[in-house]
Structure formats: C-alpha cells, structure tokens
Short mmCIF file of C-alpha atoms in Angstrom, two decimals:
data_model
loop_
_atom_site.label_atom_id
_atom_site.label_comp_id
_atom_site.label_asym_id
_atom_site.label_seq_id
_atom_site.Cartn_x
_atom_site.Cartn_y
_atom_site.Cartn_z
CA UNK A 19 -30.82 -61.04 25.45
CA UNK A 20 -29.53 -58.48 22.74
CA UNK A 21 -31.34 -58.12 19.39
CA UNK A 22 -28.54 -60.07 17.77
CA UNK A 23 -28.34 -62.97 20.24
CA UNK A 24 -32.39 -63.34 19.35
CA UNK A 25 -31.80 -63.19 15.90
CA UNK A 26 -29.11 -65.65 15.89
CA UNK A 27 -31.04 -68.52 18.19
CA UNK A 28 -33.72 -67.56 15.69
CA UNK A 29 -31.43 -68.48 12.68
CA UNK A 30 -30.52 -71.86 14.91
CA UNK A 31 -33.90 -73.07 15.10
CA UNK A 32 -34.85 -72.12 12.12
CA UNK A 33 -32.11 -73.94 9.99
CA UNK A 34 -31.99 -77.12 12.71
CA UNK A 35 -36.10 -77.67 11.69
CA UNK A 36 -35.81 -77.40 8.02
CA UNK A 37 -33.40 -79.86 8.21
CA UNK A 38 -34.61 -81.96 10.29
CA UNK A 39 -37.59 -81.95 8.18
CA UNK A 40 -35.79 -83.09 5.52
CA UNK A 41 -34.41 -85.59 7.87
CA UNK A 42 -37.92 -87.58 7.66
CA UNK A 43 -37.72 -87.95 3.87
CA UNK A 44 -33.95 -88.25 3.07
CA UNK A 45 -30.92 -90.28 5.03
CA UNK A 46 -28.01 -91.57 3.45
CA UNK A 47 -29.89 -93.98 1.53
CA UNK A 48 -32.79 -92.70 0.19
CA UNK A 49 -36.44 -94.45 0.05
CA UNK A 50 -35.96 -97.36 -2.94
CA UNK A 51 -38.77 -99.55 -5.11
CA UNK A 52 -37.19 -101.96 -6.84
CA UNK A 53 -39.25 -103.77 -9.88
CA UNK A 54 -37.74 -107.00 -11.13
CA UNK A 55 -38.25 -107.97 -14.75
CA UNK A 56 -37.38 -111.29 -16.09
CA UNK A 57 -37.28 -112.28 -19.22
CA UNK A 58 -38.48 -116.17 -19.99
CA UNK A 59 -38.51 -116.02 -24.09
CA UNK A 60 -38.09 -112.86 -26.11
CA UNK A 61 -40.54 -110.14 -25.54
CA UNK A 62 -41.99 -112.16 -22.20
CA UNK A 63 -41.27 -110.81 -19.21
CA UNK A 64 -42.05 -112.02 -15.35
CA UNK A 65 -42.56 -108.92 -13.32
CA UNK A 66 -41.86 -108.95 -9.39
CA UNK A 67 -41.68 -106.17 -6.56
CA UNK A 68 -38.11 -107.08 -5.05
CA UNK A 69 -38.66 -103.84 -2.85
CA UNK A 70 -41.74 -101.65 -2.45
CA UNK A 71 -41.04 -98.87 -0.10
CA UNK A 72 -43.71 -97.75 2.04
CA UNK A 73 -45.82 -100.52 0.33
CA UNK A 74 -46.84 -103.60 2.59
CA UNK A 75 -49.52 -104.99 0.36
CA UNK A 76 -47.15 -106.18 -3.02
CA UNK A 77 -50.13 -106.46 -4.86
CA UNK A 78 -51.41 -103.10 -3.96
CA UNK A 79 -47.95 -101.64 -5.14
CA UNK A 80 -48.93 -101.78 -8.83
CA UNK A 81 -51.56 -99.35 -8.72
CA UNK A 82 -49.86 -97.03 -5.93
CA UNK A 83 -46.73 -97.14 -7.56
CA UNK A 84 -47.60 -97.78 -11.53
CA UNK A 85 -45.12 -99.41 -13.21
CA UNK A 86 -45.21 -97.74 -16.91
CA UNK A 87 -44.24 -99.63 -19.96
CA UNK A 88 -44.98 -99.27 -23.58
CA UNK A 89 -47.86 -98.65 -25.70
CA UNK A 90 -48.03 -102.31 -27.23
CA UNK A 91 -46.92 -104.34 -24.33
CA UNK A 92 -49.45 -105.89 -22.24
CA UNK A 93 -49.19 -106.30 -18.30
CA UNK A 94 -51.53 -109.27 -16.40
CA UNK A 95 -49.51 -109.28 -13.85
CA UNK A 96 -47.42 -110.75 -12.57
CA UNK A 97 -46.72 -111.34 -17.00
CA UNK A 98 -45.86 -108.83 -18.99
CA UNK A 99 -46.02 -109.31 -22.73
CA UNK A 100 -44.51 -107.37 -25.31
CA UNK A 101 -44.23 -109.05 -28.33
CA UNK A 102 -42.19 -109.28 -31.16
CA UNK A 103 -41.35 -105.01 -30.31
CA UNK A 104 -40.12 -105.72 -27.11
CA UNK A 105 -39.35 -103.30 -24.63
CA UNK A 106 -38.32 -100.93 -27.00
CA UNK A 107 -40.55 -97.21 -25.84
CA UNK A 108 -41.09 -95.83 -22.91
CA UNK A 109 -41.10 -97.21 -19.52
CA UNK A 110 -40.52 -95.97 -15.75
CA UNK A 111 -42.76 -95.24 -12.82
CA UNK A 112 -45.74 -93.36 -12.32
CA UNK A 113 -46.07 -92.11 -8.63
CA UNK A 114 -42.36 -91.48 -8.03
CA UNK A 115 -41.87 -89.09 -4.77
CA UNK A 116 -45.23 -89.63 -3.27
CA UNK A 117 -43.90 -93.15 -1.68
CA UNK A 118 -40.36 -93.72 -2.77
CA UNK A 119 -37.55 -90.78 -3.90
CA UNK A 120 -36.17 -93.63 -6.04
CA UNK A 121 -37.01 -96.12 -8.22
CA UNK A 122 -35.45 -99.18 -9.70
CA UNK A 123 -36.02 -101.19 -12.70
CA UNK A 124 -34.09 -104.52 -13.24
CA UNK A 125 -34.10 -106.14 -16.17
CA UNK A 126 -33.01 -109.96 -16.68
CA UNK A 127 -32.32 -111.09 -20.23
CA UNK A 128 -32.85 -113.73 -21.62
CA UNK A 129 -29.58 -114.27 -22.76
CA UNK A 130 -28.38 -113.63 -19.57
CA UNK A 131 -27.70 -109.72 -19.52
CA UNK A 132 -28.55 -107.41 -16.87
CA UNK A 133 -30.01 -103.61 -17.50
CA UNK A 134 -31.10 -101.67 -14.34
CA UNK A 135 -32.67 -98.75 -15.04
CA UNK A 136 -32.78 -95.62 -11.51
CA UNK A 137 -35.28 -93.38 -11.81
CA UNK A 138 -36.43 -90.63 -9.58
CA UNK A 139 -39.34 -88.12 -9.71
CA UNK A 140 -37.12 -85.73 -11.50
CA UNK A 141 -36.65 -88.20 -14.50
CA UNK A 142 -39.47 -90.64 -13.66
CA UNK A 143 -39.51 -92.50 -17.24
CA UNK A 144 -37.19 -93.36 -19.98
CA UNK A 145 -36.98 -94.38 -23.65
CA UNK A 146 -35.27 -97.50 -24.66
CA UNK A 147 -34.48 -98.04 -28.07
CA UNK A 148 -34.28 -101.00 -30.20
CA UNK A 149 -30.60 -100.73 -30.98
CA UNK A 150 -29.67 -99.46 -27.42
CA UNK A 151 -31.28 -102.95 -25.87
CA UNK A 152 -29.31 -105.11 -28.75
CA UNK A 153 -25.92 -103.49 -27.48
CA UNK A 154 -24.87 -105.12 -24.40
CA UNK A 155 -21.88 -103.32 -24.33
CA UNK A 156 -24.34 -100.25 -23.14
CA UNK A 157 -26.36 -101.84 -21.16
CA UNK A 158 -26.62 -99.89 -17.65
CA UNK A 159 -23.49 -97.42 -18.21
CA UNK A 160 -25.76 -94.34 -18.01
CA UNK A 161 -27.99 -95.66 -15.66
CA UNK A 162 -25.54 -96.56 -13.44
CA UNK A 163 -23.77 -93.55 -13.80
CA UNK A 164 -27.39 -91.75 -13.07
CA UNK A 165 -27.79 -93.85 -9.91
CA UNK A 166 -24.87 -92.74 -8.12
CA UNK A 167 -25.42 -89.38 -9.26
CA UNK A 168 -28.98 -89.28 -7.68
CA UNK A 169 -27.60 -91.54 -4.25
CA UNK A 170 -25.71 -89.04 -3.62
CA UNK A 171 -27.58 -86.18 -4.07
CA UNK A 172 -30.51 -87.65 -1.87
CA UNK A 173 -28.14 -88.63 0.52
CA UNK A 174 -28.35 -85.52 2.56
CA UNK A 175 -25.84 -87.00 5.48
CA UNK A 176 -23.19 -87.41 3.23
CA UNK A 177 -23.66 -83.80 1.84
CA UNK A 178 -23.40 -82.70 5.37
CA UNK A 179 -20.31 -84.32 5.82
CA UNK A 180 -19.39 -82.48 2.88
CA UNK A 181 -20.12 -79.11 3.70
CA UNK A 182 -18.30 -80.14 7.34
CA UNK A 183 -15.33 -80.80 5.30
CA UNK A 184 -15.51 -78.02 3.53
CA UNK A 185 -15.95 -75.44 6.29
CA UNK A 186 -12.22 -75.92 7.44
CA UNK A 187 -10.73 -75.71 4.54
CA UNK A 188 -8.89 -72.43 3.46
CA UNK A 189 -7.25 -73.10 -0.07
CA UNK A 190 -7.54 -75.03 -3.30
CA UNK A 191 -4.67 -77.08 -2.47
CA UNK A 192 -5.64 -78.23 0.42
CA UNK A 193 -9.51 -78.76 -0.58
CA UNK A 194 -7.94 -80.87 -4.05
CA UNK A 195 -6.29 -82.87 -1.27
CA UNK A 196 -8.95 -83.20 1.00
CA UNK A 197 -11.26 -84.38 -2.26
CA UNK A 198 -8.48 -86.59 -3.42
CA UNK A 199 -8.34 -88.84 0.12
CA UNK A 200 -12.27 -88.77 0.61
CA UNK A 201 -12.73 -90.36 -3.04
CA UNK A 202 -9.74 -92.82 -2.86
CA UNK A 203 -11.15 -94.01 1.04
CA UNK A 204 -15.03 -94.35 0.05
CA UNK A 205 -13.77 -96.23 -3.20
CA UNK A 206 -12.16 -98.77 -1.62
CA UNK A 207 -14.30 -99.71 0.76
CA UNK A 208 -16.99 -99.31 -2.28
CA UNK A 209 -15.31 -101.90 -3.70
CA UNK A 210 -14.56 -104.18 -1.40
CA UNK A 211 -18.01 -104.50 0.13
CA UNK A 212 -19.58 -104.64 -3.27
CA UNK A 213 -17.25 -107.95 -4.19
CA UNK A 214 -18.18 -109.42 -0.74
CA UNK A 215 -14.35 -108.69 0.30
CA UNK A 216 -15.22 -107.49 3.61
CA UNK A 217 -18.84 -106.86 4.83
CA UNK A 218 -19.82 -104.24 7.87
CA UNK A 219 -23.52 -104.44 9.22
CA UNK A 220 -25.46 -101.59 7.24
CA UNK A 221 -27.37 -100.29 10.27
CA UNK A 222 -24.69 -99.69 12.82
CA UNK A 223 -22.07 -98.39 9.86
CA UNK A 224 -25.09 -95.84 9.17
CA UNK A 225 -24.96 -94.92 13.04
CA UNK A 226 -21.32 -94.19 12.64
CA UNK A 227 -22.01 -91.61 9.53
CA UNK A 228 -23.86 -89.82 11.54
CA UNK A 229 -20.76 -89.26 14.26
CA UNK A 230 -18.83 -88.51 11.64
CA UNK A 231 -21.56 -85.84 10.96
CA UNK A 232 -21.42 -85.19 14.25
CA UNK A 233 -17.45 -85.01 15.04
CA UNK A 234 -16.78 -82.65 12.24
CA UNK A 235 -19.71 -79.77 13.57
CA UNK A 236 -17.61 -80.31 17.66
CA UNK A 237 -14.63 -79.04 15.09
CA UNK A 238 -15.80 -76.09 13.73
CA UNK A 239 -17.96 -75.08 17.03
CA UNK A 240 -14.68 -76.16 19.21
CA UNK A 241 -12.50 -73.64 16.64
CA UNK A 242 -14.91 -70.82 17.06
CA UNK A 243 -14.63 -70.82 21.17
CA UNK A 244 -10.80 -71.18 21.31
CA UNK A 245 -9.35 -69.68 18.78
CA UNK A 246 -7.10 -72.74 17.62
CA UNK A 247 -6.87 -74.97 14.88
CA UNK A 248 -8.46 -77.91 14.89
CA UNK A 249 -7.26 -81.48 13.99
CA UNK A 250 -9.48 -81.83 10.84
CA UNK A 251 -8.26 -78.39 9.56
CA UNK A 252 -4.68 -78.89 10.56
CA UNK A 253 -4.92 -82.51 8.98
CA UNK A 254 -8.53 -82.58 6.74
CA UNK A 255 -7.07 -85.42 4.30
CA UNK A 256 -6.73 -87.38 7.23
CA UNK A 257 -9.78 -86.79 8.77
CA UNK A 258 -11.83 -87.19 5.33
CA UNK A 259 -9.72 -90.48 4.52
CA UNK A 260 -10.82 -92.13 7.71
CA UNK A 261 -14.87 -91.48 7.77
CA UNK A 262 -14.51 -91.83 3.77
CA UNK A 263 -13.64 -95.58 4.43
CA UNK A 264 -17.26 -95.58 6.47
CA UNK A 265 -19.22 -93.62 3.77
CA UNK A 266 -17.87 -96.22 1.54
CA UNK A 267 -19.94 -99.11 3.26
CA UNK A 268 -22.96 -96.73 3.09
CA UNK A 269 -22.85 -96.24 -0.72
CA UNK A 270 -22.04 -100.06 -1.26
CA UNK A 271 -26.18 -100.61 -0.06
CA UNK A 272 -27.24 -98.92 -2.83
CA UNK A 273 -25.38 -101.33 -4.90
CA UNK A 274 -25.98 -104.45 -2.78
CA UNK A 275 -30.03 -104.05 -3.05
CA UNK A 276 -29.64 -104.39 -7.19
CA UNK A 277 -28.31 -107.96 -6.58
CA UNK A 278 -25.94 -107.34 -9.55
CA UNK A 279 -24.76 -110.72 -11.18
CA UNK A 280 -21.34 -110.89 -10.60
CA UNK A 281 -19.98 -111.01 -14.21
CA UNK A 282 -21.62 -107.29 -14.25
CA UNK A 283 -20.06 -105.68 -11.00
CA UNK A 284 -16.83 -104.05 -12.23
CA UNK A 285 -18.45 -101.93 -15.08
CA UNK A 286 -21.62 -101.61 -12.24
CA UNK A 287 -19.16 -100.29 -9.83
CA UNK A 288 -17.35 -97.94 -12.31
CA UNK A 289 -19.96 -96.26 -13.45
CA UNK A 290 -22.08 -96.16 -9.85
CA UNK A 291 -18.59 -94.07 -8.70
CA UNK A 292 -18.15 -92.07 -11.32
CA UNK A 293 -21.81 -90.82 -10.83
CA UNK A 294 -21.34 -90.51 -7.21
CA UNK A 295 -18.01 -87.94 -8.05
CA UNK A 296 -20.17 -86.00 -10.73
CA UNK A 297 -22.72 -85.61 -8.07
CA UNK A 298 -20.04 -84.72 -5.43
CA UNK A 299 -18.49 -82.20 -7.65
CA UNK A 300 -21.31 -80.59 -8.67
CA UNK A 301 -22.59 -80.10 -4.83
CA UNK A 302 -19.11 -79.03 -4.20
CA UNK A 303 -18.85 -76.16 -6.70
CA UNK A 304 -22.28 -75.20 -5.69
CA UNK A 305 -21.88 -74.84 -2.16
CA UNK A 306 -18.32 -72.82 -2.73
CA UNK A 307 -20.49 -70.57 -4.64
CA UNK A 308 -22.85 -70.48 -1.71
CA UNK A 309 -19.89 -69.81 0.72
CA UNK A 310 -19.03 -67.02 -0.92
CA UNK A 311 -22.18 -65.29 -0.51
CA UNK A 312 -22.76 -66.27 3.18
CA UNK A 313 -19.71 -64.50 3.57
CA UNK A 314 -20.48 -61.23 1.91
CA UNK A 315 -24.18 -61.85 3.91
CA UNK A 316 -22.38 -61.88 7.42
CA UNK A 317 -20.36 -58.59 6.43
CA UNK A 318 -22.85 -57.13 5.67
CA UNK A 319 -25.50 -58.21 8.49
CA UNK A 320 -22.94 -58.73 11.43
CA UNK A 321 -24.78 -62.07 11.96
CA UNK A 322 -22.83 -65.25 11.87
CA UNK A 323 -25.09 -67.24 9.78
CA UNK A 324 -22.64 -69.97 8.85
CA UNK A 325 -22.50 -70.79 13.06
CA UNK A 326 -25.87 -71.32 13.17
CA UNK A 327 -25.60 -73.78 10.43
CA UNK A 328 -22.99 -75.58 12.15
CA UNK A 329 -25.20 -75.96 15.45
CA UNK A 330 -28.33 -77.19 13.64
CA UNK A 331 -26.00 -79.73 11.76
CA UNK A 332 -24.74 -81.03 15.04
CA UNK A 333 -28.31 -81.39 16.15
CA UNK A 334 -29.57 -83.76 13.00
CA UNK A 335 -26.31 -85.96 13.35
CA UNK A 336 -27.16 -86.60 16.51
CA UNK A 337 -30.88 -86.83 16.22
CA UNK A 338 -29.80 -89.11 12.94
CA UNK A 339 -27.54 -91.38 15.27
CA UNK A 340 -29.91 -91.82 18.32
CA UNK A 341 -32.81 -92.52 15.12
CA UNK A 342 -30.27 -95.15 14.08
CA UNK A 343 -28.89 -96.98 16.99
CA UNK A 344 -33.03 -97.50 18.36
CA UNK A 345 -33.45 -98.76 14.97
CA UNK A 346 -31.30 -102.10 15.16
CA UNK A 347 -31.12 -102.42 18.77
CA UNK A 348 -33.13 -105.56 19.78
CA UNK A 349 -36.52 -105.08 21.33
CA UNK A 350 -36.25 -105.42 25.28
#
C-alpha cells in the first residue's frame, strides 16, 4: 500500500467517525423538550411537559431541564403565577444541550392565541415584551421563522443530502435549478402533511432519507470509477424534486409535535419554511465556499479529499437506515 493509498483510507476513517459521532446526537430531527403553558385567567398559567427528551421521570424534568421565567412570576408547579406583569421578561431553558439540542415553549392564551417560542443552547432564553405579547399579529413569526432555521441546521441528514446535491453540480444555472425543485418538492409535501392532506408514517419516511443519503454518495462514487455522467448530474432537478417530496414529510414532524391549532397553521407554516430556506441558503453558500478550498487543498496535496467524504457519507446513510428500519420494526 503506497503512502497515498494510507493516507487516503486514513482520511476515510477519519471523516466516516466524526460523523458518525455526530450521528449519536443529531438525525433529521433533532432531540426536542416541549413545555406547555396554559393560560386559565390573565397572568395564570398551567405548566405541562408535552415532551421531555431523555427525561423519563416528568417531574424530575424541572430541575434537569429548568424551565426559566421571570423575576416576579412564581412557579409551584405544575402553576405558574405571574401576576398582573405577566410574562413580560425573560424566559427559556436552563440546561439546553446537555439533554435536548432543542427546546420548545408553547404558550396558550387565554383568549385563545398561540405563541411557541424554539430555543436551542445557542439562544437558550428570550425577552418578551409587554407590547410584543398584546400584538397577536406577531405572535410566533420570528420564532417560527427561528425554528426552521435551527431544524434544519441540526438536521445533519438533510445537510448531507445537500452537499450530495451539490457535489454534481457544475454551474449556477443548474444549482438555481436544482435549489428551485428541492424547495418547491419539500414544500408541498410540507404542506400537505402539516394540514393532515396526506400523512406518511414518520419512522419508515426517515428510513427512506437516509437512501436518499445513500443513492446520491453510489452517484458520485459510481462517476468517479467510470468516467460517465450520472443520472442526478445529467438530471439533478429531477433527482432533488423526487427525495425533496420525502424530506418534506421529515420537516412536517417538527411541525406536527407543536400541535398547532389549526386557525394558526398557514402563518406557522410560512414562517417554519422560510426559516428552513434561510438556513438552507446559508449552509449552501458556506459549503460553496468550502468547495472551493477543498479544491485548491487537493491541487495542492494530490489527495482526493472530497472522495473520502463521499465514502464516509455513504457509510452514515446506511448506518442511519439500518439504525432506522430496527427502530420501528416490531419486536420478534
């Protein structure tokens, strides 16, 4: 075995086990606590785990997982009394990333309105104002917009599909189209399984993510041994269209867990895509940067780094599918 052969199996393994060990923390949907908040009569609140991730014991979840509210409000739980002040101040989670990458807050009005708040360990806490919880208008926008953002940013097999996408693709055009048929697929399946339109079992949909994972690294590996084009770069919209219908159903369960009341969903949806297209964006500009210098790397080092990242992705689809498909097969 030559010096470069060693250094590239090196690069293999070395790249497959970091992600991997990312694997154990982040999936598609990332690790959620979800805190319920109901308000009976102004400034009284009910408070109730709806999710507590990594948290059997619910009552234990309030002191692994401390819920933070203001200065003058008062929790007993499961009561939480603020007064005449009411939730105005600060409020979040103390203990975000140690048991959950996420956090929800949902608050129930009592005149019927809905506020969810996502946090994360980045941006664990945040201030609500007196005039922004009179103005139902704004109630959720930014946080939904945040919660996409962060879904898909912890959502590390959908960023793989991503960069899968992305390594076939030789110009603008063709990466504006490719973009263009991803966002229109995964929206409309967004859609329709958030308004109950047409519903796909979560688990084995998940499974199916990670083929498409999967499918796109046999494409770039299949390119590299015979020299011809493959159908994803020959016809990427395509390709991206068709698995973006499936990543669709996987964002719609970060919706579906907030139980959004109905008269809520379309400015809920709106605003949980446009984060998820912020975040895609972003990632996307990013990893053309990162391209760039990969490619100046290999020049220079005559090692073909970017292969190596396309075995070890191969290797976490499939370890993510295999994870999956034990997951909700019944026990024998």
């Amino acid at each position: 075995m030559t010096r470069a052969t060693r250094l590239r199996a090196a690069a293999v393994l070395w790249v497959t086990l970091c992600l991997l060990r990312a694997a154990s923390a982040h999936a598609h949907t990332p690790s959620l606590s979800v805190l319920a908040l109901d308000e009976r009569s102004p400034g009284e609140f009910i408070a109730s785990w709806e999710r507590t991730q990594g948290i059997h014991d619910v009552s234990a979840a309030y002191d692994l997982l401390k819920p933070v509210f203001p200065e003058h409000c008062e929790l007993a739980a499961p009561r939480l009394d603020c007064g005449e002040r009411g939730l105005s101040g600060r409020i979040g989670f103390d203990g975000l990333g140690d048991l959950s990458t996420a956090g929800i807050i949902k608050i129930h009005w009592v005149d019927g309105g809905t506020q969810v708040l996502s946090l994360t360990a980045a941006q664990p806490h945040v201030r609500l104002s007196e005039a922004r919880l009179d103005t139902s208008a704004s109630r959720g926008v930014y946080n939904f917009i945040w919660l996409g953002i962060t879904h898909i940013w912890l959502g590390l097999d959908h960023l793989l599909f991503v960069v899968g996408l992305l390594w076939l693709l030789d110009s603008w055009r063709v990466l504006i189209k490719t973009v263009t048929a991803f966002t229109i697929a995964h929206s409309l399946t967004l859609g329709a399984a958030t308004f109950g339109l047409h519903i796909l079992p979560t688990a084995p949909v998940e499974a199916v993510i990670a083929l498409s994972i999967a499918f796109v690294a046999v494409e770039i590996a299949g390119e590299a041994r015979t020299k011809q084009p493959s159908l994803t770069r020959r016809r990427p919209w395509l390709v991206a269209f068709a698995f973006g219908l499936l990543h669709g159903f996987g964002f719609a369960s970060a919706l579906a867990e907030l139980e959004i009341a109905k008269a809520e969903l379309p400015i809920a949806l709106l605003c949980f895509n446009v984060g998820v297209e912020i975040g895609q964006l972003v990632f996307i500009a990013g990893l053309l940067a990162l391209r760039l210098a990969l490619r100046a790397l290999e020049r220079a080092s005559s090692l073909r780094f970017a292969m190596a990242g396309c075995y070890a992705m191969g290797v976490l689809a499939m370890y993510w599918f295999f994870e999956r498909v034990v997951a909700f097969m019944p026990d024998v």
